[in-house]
XYZ file of C-alpha atoms in Angstrom:
672
model
C 103.223 88.852 65.558
C 106.708 89.700 67.866
C 109.002 86.550 67.775
C 109.199 86.877 71.708
C 105.231 86.005 71.698
C 105.303 83.265 69.097
C 107.811 81.663 71.045
C 106.164 81.682 74.552
C 102.754 80.662 73.008
C 101.181 82.430 74.950
C 99.318 86.443 74.220
C 99.230 88.057 77.779
C 97.979 91.325 77.130
C 94.208 90.751 76.964
C 94.239 89.410 80.786
C 95.264 85.813 79.990
C 97.368 83.242 82.137
C 100.318 81.812 81.388
C 99.427 77.965 81.384
C 102.088 77.402 84.439
C 99.354 79.299 86.200
C 96.660 76.861 85.287
C 97.526 73.811 87.250
C 95.409 71.774 89.477
C 95.076 72.653 93.337
C 94.146 70.827 96.035
C 91.097 71.294 97.982
C 90.524 73.553 101.039
C 89.322 70.870 102.632
C 92.028 68.125 101.578
C 94.708 71.056 102.692
C 92.402 71.637 106.381
C 93.387 67.541 107.016
C 96.443 67.468 105.762
C 97.482 70.650 107.783
C 95.942 69.208 111.015
C 97.410 65.733 110.279
C 100.509 66.895 110.274
C 100.517 68.596 113.900
C 99.663 64.962 115.431
C 101.646 62.412 113.511
C 105.451 62.770 113.057
C 105.474 59.643 110.812
C 103.176 58.093 108.250
C 99.983 56.771 109.476
C 99.390 52.985 109.946
C 95.723 51.135 110.577
C 97.451 48.222 111.820
C 98.266 50.486 115.155
C 95.809 49.875 117.488
C 94.475 53.708 118.136
C 96.470 55.702 120.756
C 96.207 59.375 122.255
C 97.294 61.447 119.506
C 94.886 59.601 117.146
C 92.202 59.836 118.766
C 92.479 63.281 119.808
C 94.128 63.871 115.784
C 90.314 62.318 114.764
C 88.318 64.966 117.097
C 90.341 67.975 115.878
C 89.594 66.416 112.727
C 85.797 67.591 113.036
C 86.889 71.211 112.082
C 87.799 69.949 109.095
C 85.015 69.086 107.871
C 82.473 71.635 110.353
C 81.332 74.686 108.161
C 81.839 77.951 109.599
C 78.013 78.115 109.681
C 74.775 75.774 108.463
C 75.180 75.799 104.825
C 78.378 77.650 104.141
C 79.676 76.930 100.936
C 83.303 78.144 101.601
C 84.430 77.953 104.797
C 85.051 75.863 107.624
C 85.880 76.684 110.898
C 90.073 75.832 110.624
C 89.853 77.888 106.592
C 88.355 80.868 108.815
C 90.509 81.263 111.732
C 94.084 80.821 109.392
C 91.728 83.436 106.920
C 91.413 86.353 110.067
C 94.286 85.532 111.961
C 96.318 85.729 108.513
C 95.476 89.835 108.255
C 95.914 90.339 111.626
C 99.487 88.580 111.481
C 100.262 91.007 108.111
C 98.727 94.238 108.839
C 99.682 93.870 113.054
C 97.268 94.743 114.253
C 96.612 94.444 118.471
C 95.070 91.520 120.475
C 92.650 94.358 121.345
C 91.866 95.581 117.915
C 91.721 91.329 116.791
C 89.092 90.658 119.464
C 86.880 92.989 118.206
C 87.243 92.192 114.632
C 85.953 88.916 116.050
C 83.021 89.522 117.626
C 81.891 91.613 115.118
C 82.505 89.258 112.521
C 81.029 86.476 114.933
C 77.665 88.528 114.800
C 77.213 89.639 111.262
C 77.518 85.960 110.324
C 74.318 83.771 111.271
C 73.606 83.324 114.905
C 74.901 78.879 114.735
C 78.381 80.478 113.618
C 81.653 78.426 114.635
C 83.854 81.359 114.756
C 85.998 81.979 117.657
C 85.842 85.398 119.436
C 89.174 86.417 121.329
C 92.460 85.701 120.564
C 92.670 83.453 123.198
C 90.904 81.204 121.366
C 92.333 80.551 118.333
C 96.240 80.873 119.961
C 95.090 77.501 121.977
C 94.271 76.024 118.412
C 97.939 77.424 117.018
C 99.402 75.300 119.936
C 98.789 72.279 118.653
C 101.377 72.870 115.701
C 104.551 73.197 118.470
C 104.918 76.700 118.255
C 105.950 78.153 120.725
C 109.423 79.695 122.876
C 111.116 78.864 126.139
C 111.549 81.637 128.282
C 114.185 80.911 130.394
C 115.710 83.701 133.502
C 118.674 85.433 133.157
C 120.911 86.978 135.809
C 120.635 90.989 134.872
C 124.936 91.053 135.036
C 125.089 88.279 132.614
C 126.432 85.535 134.964
C 123.934 82.568 134.325
C 121.083 81.290 132.998
C 118.984 79.881 135.602
C 118.248 76.223 134.878
C 119.298 72.832 135.337
C 120.730 73.695 138.579
C 120.805 76.671 139.304
C 116.696 76.735 138.262
C 115.434 76.972 141.899
C 118.388 79.780 143.059
C 116.648 83.410 144.017
C 120.143 84.867 143.665
C 122.925 84.766 141.086
C 125.594 82.692 142.200
C 128.628 84.731 140.515
C 127.322 88.403 141.623
C 125.091 88.549 144.273
C 122.293 89.298 142.385
C 118.460 88.920 142.921
C 116.696 87.443 139.798
C 113.923 89.875 140.465
C 113.267 93.026 139.056
C 113.190 95.770 141.625
C 110.797 99.203 142.188
C 112.601 102.329 140.360
C 111.034 104.052 142.973
C 110.530 102.114 145.820
C 113.417 99.534 145.677
C 111.421 96.318 146.333
C 111.828 93.003 144.766
C 109.090 92.101 142.760
C 108.717 88.000 143.215
C 108.012 85.952 139.966
C 109.286 89.002 137.763
C 112.381 88.200 136.251
C 114.938 91.036 135.622
C 116.073 89.634 132.757
C 114.792 86.744 130.310
C 116.253 84.973 127.458
C 113.882 84.004 124.490
C 114.581 80.432 123.404
C 113.083 79.423 120.000
C 114.130 75.756 119.577
C 115.576 74.972 116.001
C 114.572 71.116 116.398
C 111.147 71.648 116.258
C 111.102 74.200 113.724
C 113.770 71.271 111.722
C 110.429 68.602 112.021
C 107.892 71.338 110.375
C 110.056 72.258 107.835
C 110.232 68.755 107.021
C 106.402 68.128 107.033
C 106.136 70.104 104.449
C 107.018 68.327 100.409
C 107.381 71.616 98.963
C 110.009 72.655 101.647
C 111.764 69.162 101.488
C 112.325 69.744 97.340
C 114.556 73.655 98.176
C 116.980 71.630 101.232
C 117.903 69.050 98.479
C 118.996 72.264 96.532
C 122.626 71.794 96.915
C 123.346 68.075 96.417
C 122.864 68.444 92.848
C 123.429 72.142 91.864
C 127.491 72.740 92.628
C 128.583 74.427 89.741
C 130.512 72.825 86.981
C 132.451 75.966 85.517
C 134.608 76.822 88.636
C 132.543 79.829 89.078
C 130.838 80.235 92.673
C 127.623 81.365 92.919
C 126.665 79.757 96.234
C 128.619 78.707 99.516
C 128.646 74.844 97.852
C 131.282 76.189 95.599
C 133.185 77.276 98.155
C 136.556 75.831 99.597
C 135.270 75.455 103.023
C 131.989 73.216 101.654
C 134.243 71.218 99.615
C 136.422 70.153 102.854
C 134.043 70.227 105.022
C 132.648 67.477 102.483
C 135.919 65.260 102.773
C 136.314 65.654 106.072
C 132.747 64.339 107.499
C 131.616 62.049 104.138
C 129.341 60.661 106.335
C 127.610 63.694 106.830
C 127.431 64.934 103.438
C 126.379 61.741 102.143
C 123.152 62.317 103.449
C 121.535 65.059 101.179
C 118.688 66.577 104.043
C 121.232 67.087 106.173
C 121.573 70.836 107.095
C 124.245 73.181 106.659
C 124.195 76.700 108.918
C 125.382 79.862 109.273
C 124.981 81.815 112.321
C 124.857 85.911 112.812
C 124.138 88.250 115.327
C 124.155 91.369 116.132
C 122.485 94.638 118.001
C 119.508 95.843 117.530
C 117.811 99.171 119.170
C 114.159 98.704 118.536
C 113.811 101.937 119.731
C 115.097 103.605 116.567
C 116.895 106.526 117.422
C 114.316 107.608 120.531
C 116.758 106.037 122.892
C 120.197 104.835 121.317
C 121.105 103.278 124.304
C 119.239 100.836 124.338
C 120.189 97.323 123.100
C 118.592 93.958 121.907
C 120.348 91.400 120.698
C 118.985 88.593 118.322
C 120.435 85.492 117.427
C 119.515 84.433 113.891
C 120.613 80.690 112.145
C 120.555 81.169 108.169
C 120.447 77.808 106.804
C 122.719 76.868 103.206
C 121.126 74.167 101.938
C 118.507 76.381 99.402
C 119.231 78.211 96.460
C 120.952 81.675 97.118
C 118.152 82.888 95.415
C 115.789 81.660 98.640
C 118.198 81.465 101.383
C 118.579 85.189 102.571
C 114.661 85.284 101.987
C 112.691 86.732 105.211
C 110.899 83.297 105.566
C 113.850 81.025 105.772
C 115.931 82.907 108.515
C 115.183 81.456 111.356
C 115.564 83.583 114.900
C 116.544 80.982 117.502
C 117.680 83.567 120.775
C 116.436 87.026 121.477
C 118.242 88.807 124.453
C 116.597 91.177 126.332
C 118.244 94.399 126.891
C 119.039 97.222 127.371
C 122.813 96.321 128.019
C 124.677 94.375 125.302
C 126.167 90.855 126.706
C 129.399 91.604 125.413
C 131.486 89.593 126.413
C 129.188 87.316 128.841
C 127.525 86.421 125.387
C 128.206 82.690 125.581
C 126.484 82.224 128.240
C 123.036 83.079 126.099
C 124.247 80.983 123.497
C 124.079 78.484 125.523
C 120.871 76.706 124.650
C 121.436 76.280 120.577
C 124.834 75.246 121.295
C 123.746 72.361 123.245
C 120.921 71.412 120.489
C 123.573 72.175 117.901
C 126.076 69.129 119.478
C 122.512 67.072 119.579
C 122.605 67.644 116.440
C 125.615 66.686 115.040
C 126.143 63.996 117.138
C 122.684 61.423 117.710
C 120.565 63.899 115.280
C 116.679 63.604 115.587
C 114.005 61.420 113.980
C 112.340 63.604 111.123
C 109.263 63.098 109.260
C 109.809 63.446 105.544
C 106.674 64.102 103.984
C 108.023 63.924 100.114
C 109.863 60.388 100.773
C 107.443 59.712 103.132
C 109.961 58.289 105.502
C 111.634 58.780 108.332
C 114.883 58.915 108.862
C 117.987 61.054 111.064
C 118.616 64.309 110.640
C 121.894 66.262 111.439
C 123.148 69.878 110.950
C 126.320 71.656 111.183
C 126.690 75.375 111.831
C 129.408 75.930 109.030
C 130.513 79.613 110.093
C 129.276 83.264 111.440
C 128.208 86.351 109.649
C 129.194 89.559 111.196
C 131.283 92.820 111.959
C 134.016 93.786 113.602
C 132.665 94.112 116.979
C 130.444 91.643 116.753
C 132.684 89.295 115.469
C 135.576 90.535 118.619
C 132.431 89.091 121.252
C 131.579 86.140 119.725
C 135.542 84.885 118.926
C 137.163 86.130 121.885
C 139.423 88.342 120.596
C 140.745 90.889 122.642
C 140.065 94.816 122.284
C 139.148 93.724 118.570
C 137.089 96.903 117.500
C 140.257 99.063 118.365
C 143.565 98.012 118.202
C 142.915 94.615 116.032
C 143.410 92.496 119.083
C 147.082 93.703 119.755
C 147.302 95.224 123.834
C 148.298 98.360 124.699
C 149.937 99.974 127.709
C 147.483 102.218 129.532
C 150.131 104.655 130.073
C 152.021 104.468 127.294
C 149.690 104.736 124.519
C 151.299 103.910 121.207
C 150.083 105.117 117.268
C 148.982 102.213 115.663
C 152.634 102.605 113.248
C 154.309 101.891 116.383
C 152.015 98.340 116.539
C 152.705 97.390 112.957
C 157.195 97.079 113.438
C 156.319 95.522 116.954
C 155.750 91.202 116.669
C 155.837 91.023 120.315
C 151.461 89.763 120.418
C 151.481 89.328 116.539
C 151.272 85.072 117.055
C 147.517 84.639 117.011
C 147.823 81.742 119.528
C 149.656 85.042 121.599
C 147.561 84.882 124.983
C 146.978 88.250 125.189
C 145.346 88.464 121.940
C 142.857 86.096 123.086
C 140.070 87.164 126.382
C 138.101 84.038 126.370
C 137.466 81.207 124.709
C 134.686 80.926 122.497
C 131.642 78.260 123.510
C 131.264 77.617 120.021
C 134.136 75.377 120.380
C 132.032 73.059 121.808
C 130.691 71.823 119.042
C 133.095 69.125 118.683
C 133.254 69.757 114.438
C 134.158 73.753 115.606
C 138.155 73.498 115.744
C 138.261 71.275 112.325
C 135.802 74.266 110.006
C 138.583 76.006 107.189
C 136.691 78.834 108.293
C 134.810 79.741 111.251
C 133.725 84.003 111.316
C 133.078 85.581 107.893
C 133.443 89.729 108.007
C 130.414 91.124 106.804
C 131.316 92.823 103.977
C 127.970 94.969 104.088
C 129.543 97.088 107.061
C 132.921 97.298 105.585
C 131.854 98.574 102.124
C 129.795 101.173 104.285
C 132.643 101.989 106.406
C 135.369 102.827 103.448
C 132.151 104.488 101.231
C 131.590 106.736 104.735
C 135.167 107.922 104.703
C 135.872 109.245 101.464
C 132.736 111.004 101.534
C 133.233 112.686 104.795
C 137.317 113.336 103.599
C 136.002 114.914 100.049
C 133.349 116.665 102.199
C 135.945 117.525 104.859
C 133.067 117.133 107.689
C 133.771 115.465 110.855
C 134.670 112.268 109.913
C 136.693 113.418 107.688
C 139.941 111.440 107.938
C 142.403 114.588 106.203
C 142.919 116.206 109.896
C 145.850 117.650 111.997
C 146.850 113.825 113.528
C 146.455 112.461 110.191
C 149.155 115.440 109.249
C 150.873 114.530 111.989
C 151.643 111.269 111.635
C 152.585 112.029 108.224
C 154.906 113.827 109.841
C 156.332 111.733 112.234
C 156.906 109.284 109.208
C 158.870 111.408 107.020
C 156.188 111.235 104.070
C 154.608 112.955 102.076
C 156.174 116.114 102.820
C 153.872 118.383 100.292
C 151.462 118.307 102.892
C 152.993 118.579 106.126
C 151.561 121.144 108.813
C 153.139 123.989 107.870
C 153.067 126.532 110.809
C 152.698 130.753 110.078
C 152.704 132.838 113.263
C 150.327 131.795 115.241
C 148.077 129.696 112.931
C 148.440 126.390 111.564
C 147.501 125.629 108.130
C 147.100 122.758 106.121
C 148.236 122.548 102.402
C 145.796 121.107 100.337
C 145.581 117.516 99.144
C 144.831 116.313 95.516
C 141.185 115.334 97.036
C 140.284 118.588 97.807
C 137.198 119.951 96.569
C 136.637 123.721 96.854
C 133.137 124.887 97.810
C 131.960 125.230 94.208
C 133.295 121.455 93.482
C 131.400 120.344 96.135
C 128.594 122.297 94.695
C 128.850 120.844 91.745
C 129.191 116.940 93.469
C 126.502 117.583 95.379
C 123.566 118.534 92.556
C 125.042 115.084 90.362
C 124.019 112.938 93.911
C 120.792 114.486 94.583
C 119.512 114.535 89.985
C 120.563 111.018 90.319
C 117.001 108.781 89.371
C 117.461 105.243 89.414
C 115.052 102.061 88.533
C 112.197 101.452 90.851
C 113.952 99.117 93.454
C 117.246 99.868 93.056
C 118.163 101.476 95.643
C 116.610 104.686 98.278
C 115.657 108.327 96.774
C 119.904 109.550 97.775
C 118.867 112.566 96.393
C 116.661 113.591 99.991
C 120.021 112.474 101.926
C 121.743 115.506 100.233
C 122.142 119.494 100.261
C 122.674 121.419 97.128
C 123.465 124.839 99.309
C 125.644 124.114 101.267
C 126.920 120.970 100.197
C 126.002 118.467 103.087
C 125.170 114.363 102.380
C 124.788 112.816 105.273
C 122.083 110.132 106.563
C 122.687 107.288 104.237
C 121.967 103.929 104.832
C 124.586 100.693 104.157
C 122.700 99.833 101.094
C 122.960 103.685 99.897
C 126.359 102.973 100.186
C 126.631 100.199 98.672
C 125.355 101.814 95.283
C 127.134 104.998 95.920
C 130.873 103.329 96.106
C 130.311 101.108 93.819
C 128.080 102.825 90.802
C 127.539 106.796 91.402
C 131.392 108.088 92.804
C 133.225 107.386 89.674
C 130.933 109.415 87.719
C 130.203 111.782 90.299
C 133.543 113.127 90.694
C 134.464 113.159 86.690
C 135.893 116.988 86.273
C 136.332 117.543 90.426
C 139.304 115.953 91.410
C 142.692 114.833 89.326
C 143.016 111.441 87.145
C 144.504 109.829 90.287
C 142.728 110.078 93.242
C 139.263 109.335 90.282
C 141.272 106.090 89.400
C 141.907 105.098 93.045
C 138.027 105.957 94.784
C 136.951 103.974 91.165
C 139.322 101.063 92.123
C 137.952 100.655 95.354
C 134.518 100.653 93.933
C 135.634 98.111 91.452
C 137.226 96.180 94.571
C 133.755 95.584 96.187
C 132.200 94.995 93.211
C 133.516 91.931 92.216
C 132.842 90.572 95.991
C 129.554 91.289 95.224
C 128.691 89.397 92.150
C 126.760 86.407 92.586
C 129.026 84.823 90.198
C 132.386 85.018 91.260
C 135.182 83.535 89.233
C 138.496 82.579 91.708
C 140.489 83.453 88.595
C 139.883 86.769 88.614
C 140.195 86.994 92.431
C 143.820 85.444 93.008
C 144.121 89.224 95.187
C 141.277 88.175 97.617
C 140.127 85.055 99.750
C 139.258 82.139 98.251
C 135.575 82.228 99.837
C 132.430 83.069 98.898
C 131.464 87.082 100.210
C 128.956 87.021 102.984
C 127.051 89.946 103.543
C 124.192 90.533 106.625
C 122.194 92.844 104.377
C 119.348 91.024 104.710
C 119.927 89.812 107.950
C 119.532 93.274 108.993
C 116.855 93.614 107.016
C 114.775 91.247 108.663
C 116.240 93.155 112.096
C 113.710 95.894 110.973
C 111.013 93.526 110.173
C 111.482 92.869 114.222
C 111.166 96.080 115.269
C 108.152 96.136 113.511
C 106.881 94.024 115.717
C 107.090 95.884 118.594
C 103.387 97.751 119.872
C 103.924 98.009 123.698
C 107.125 99.990 124.585
C 107.171 98.534 128.037
C 107.480 94.882 126.814
C 109.870 94.693 123.584
C 111.212 91.230 123.644
C 107.819 90.045 124.035
C 106.213 91.741 121.442
C 109.088 90.430 118.950
C 108.468 87.068 120.366
C 105.417 86.911 119.868
C 104.857 88.525 116.602
C 108.025 86.287 115.090
C 105.836 83.345 115.868
C 102.976 84.027 114.973
C 104.266 84.937 111.161
C 106.032 81.506 111.560
C 102.726 80.065 111.826
C 101.028 81.546 109.524
C 103.904 81.152 106.821
C 103.605 76.637 108.165
C 99.817 76.587 108.082
C 98.997 78.782 105.119
C 100.923 76.145 102.867
C 98.267 73.763 103.491
C 95.233 76.473 102.612
C 96.158 78.288 99.932
C 92.940 78.116 98.510
C 91.544 79.233 101.885
C 92.394 82.722 102.435
C 90.146 85.828 101.751
C 93.083 87.947 101.573
C 95.439 88.379 98.477
C 99.546 88.062 99.294
C 100.861 91.778 98.974
C 102.295 92.108 95.844
C 105.665 94.350 95.009
C 104.603 97.672 93.404
C 105.876 95.808 89.883
C 104.437 92.453 90.233
C 101.379 93.372 88.283
C 103.670 93.498 84.714
C 103.339 90.917 82.549
C 106.960 89.315 82.691
C 108.733 85.712 82.892
C 112.292 84.229 82.421
C 112.469 85.195 78.913
C 110.334 88.552 78.492
C 111.753 90.789 80.740
C 108.816 94.246 80.785
C 108.968 97.456 83.459
C 106.414 100.834 83.392
C 108.315 103.882 83.302
C 108.949 106.565 85.665
C 108.069 109.472 84.347
C 106.180 110.928 81.046
C 108.790 109.431 77.700
C 110.375 112.089 75.975
C 112.007 111.951 72.930
C 116.083 111.557 72.248
C 117.903 111.228 69.296
C 121.508 109.507 69.774
C 124.588 110.929 68.111
C 126.211 107.970 66.448
C 128.989 108.047 69.259
C 126.831 107.748 71.828
C 125.089 104.873 69.984
C 128.336 103.508 69.483
C 129.180 103.805 73.068
C 125.945 101.659 74.209
C 126.385 99.409 72.070
C 129.754 98.336 73.207
C 128.727 98.709 76.933
C 126.324 95.216 75.885
C 128.942 93.578 73.547
C 131.611 94.123 76.606
C 128.718 92.691 79.691
C 128.166 89.205 77.737
C 128.630 86.373 78.585
C 129.442 84.919 74.919
C 132.139 88.069 75.167
C 134.463 86.871 77.357
C 137.007 84.545 75.252
C 137.473 87.707 73.583
C 138.133 90.082 76.099
C 140.332 87.607 77.461
């Protein structure tokens, strides 16, 4: 027998189940009881206390747990049936109209004395007991103020005098009661309380406390210099393992995809870094906190919309909130700290308040006398970070009492930078519209007095640009595109790049961020062999290697002396989550409302199903390769196509053997 199966002690080829999957599971009635109890009690139950209103209501709702779906039903209670059906709605994206029809049909099919609700509204009323909801805050259409606190009763904006209410597009009549712009706020305090009601989640939230790196490498933000400095600066905060450390991210999102490029919705997301690196960026652990209404971007006025979130973060950092820990069965004071933000360059300028950030690196330009960047590099007049002309506002993030003392406040998203670099390289090689080797670039070389062999040549009335070392002929472009079109990667490795490549005529376009990630780090160095001279090919390979070092799961600071000593943050998972928000849109007349309702339904189901795993009638959606037997020691897969027999030469076998050896951790001391 194969030694791997001897070692694991389980044969899985005939449908046997691994031993770790045979654990006893609680009954569905017990899970439903725990679910209802957590909805009404923030702390432990105490039988000595007099019966309160909440406890009385709890006992009333407890009847729903014990009530069978119909008389004599052996499996489903009212609660488990509601959760199972509502889960189908959430997973399939079914509209409320169709779900109402399904409920009515199932209600009629069941015996006459069944207790199944017949409408979505009845189910929503039932789910409200768990505290799921959002605050709808009216906003000025010009992003001046939020109509809350002292402005709550006003009908016009104090700054721009714009009406609070929407106007009819045709008649211009004011629609009293219908706001012109809305902000959706999902309370983070309620979300944090729910997190500690799950015993498994409480364990996950303390992962960071005992899993710091011991070999000096960085696998998680806990191993970064910023995390260590926060621990030293605020030791009382660091002493409580359950205190939360967060990251903030926001970016514009077009719910219409390519249907309407002008519309811009801005979700604000929070990431929890207490959990393991394999969990903190999963969609179920990414928290939607704000949803800013379109169609215009808030731009410099984004601080107006961040105010509710910042107020809660200030409370969480100073006083904290009382939370019941279901794992330790005790109440404690929970505090949270925002460590940094993760954004691309334009959004970083919006949040931080840097002037002209996306165009001129924060240096102002004279409108009547525009200068080249080569001139700006020599002018240090505005070089100081504290110069007033480099800033257009004081960010609302500085209202957090600890923000000014954080060593790293903003992280540049490596995903967007890598995409831009890869896009420029491909465009320049293919000589497309985005190429950086154009007439203006050659004029800059002349102005700077370098690369005389690439200067513009005038022959009569025509202007000629001499070929650079990275120039590709039409035949070479076809060979390059053909190599990319024939690439086939493992399942899930990347999208089908061949769909974005045309061989005749040679054109590359439509690549997504992850496609550029694979292209720059893995494919370009191979695809350009024999097409470019050695020096430009090495330059492109070094760029790919640079980003490859940044994107490793384990980073050795000693090997990254030329880079910052901070763990790289990427928005790749966050932008994928924004795609999930787009999928919630069913009515394009109320985009943000659909997203808010869809997100809330998903949150509610994720919370409830932790208690009702045995009551589900629909299995979890699994990936295509989930059915392949594998565990941490036996990794298997399935072939992409029919097998073909290949005989390796001695040289090819040596190359493969050397590649495996050079990528093994045990060989690192010998490689050095």
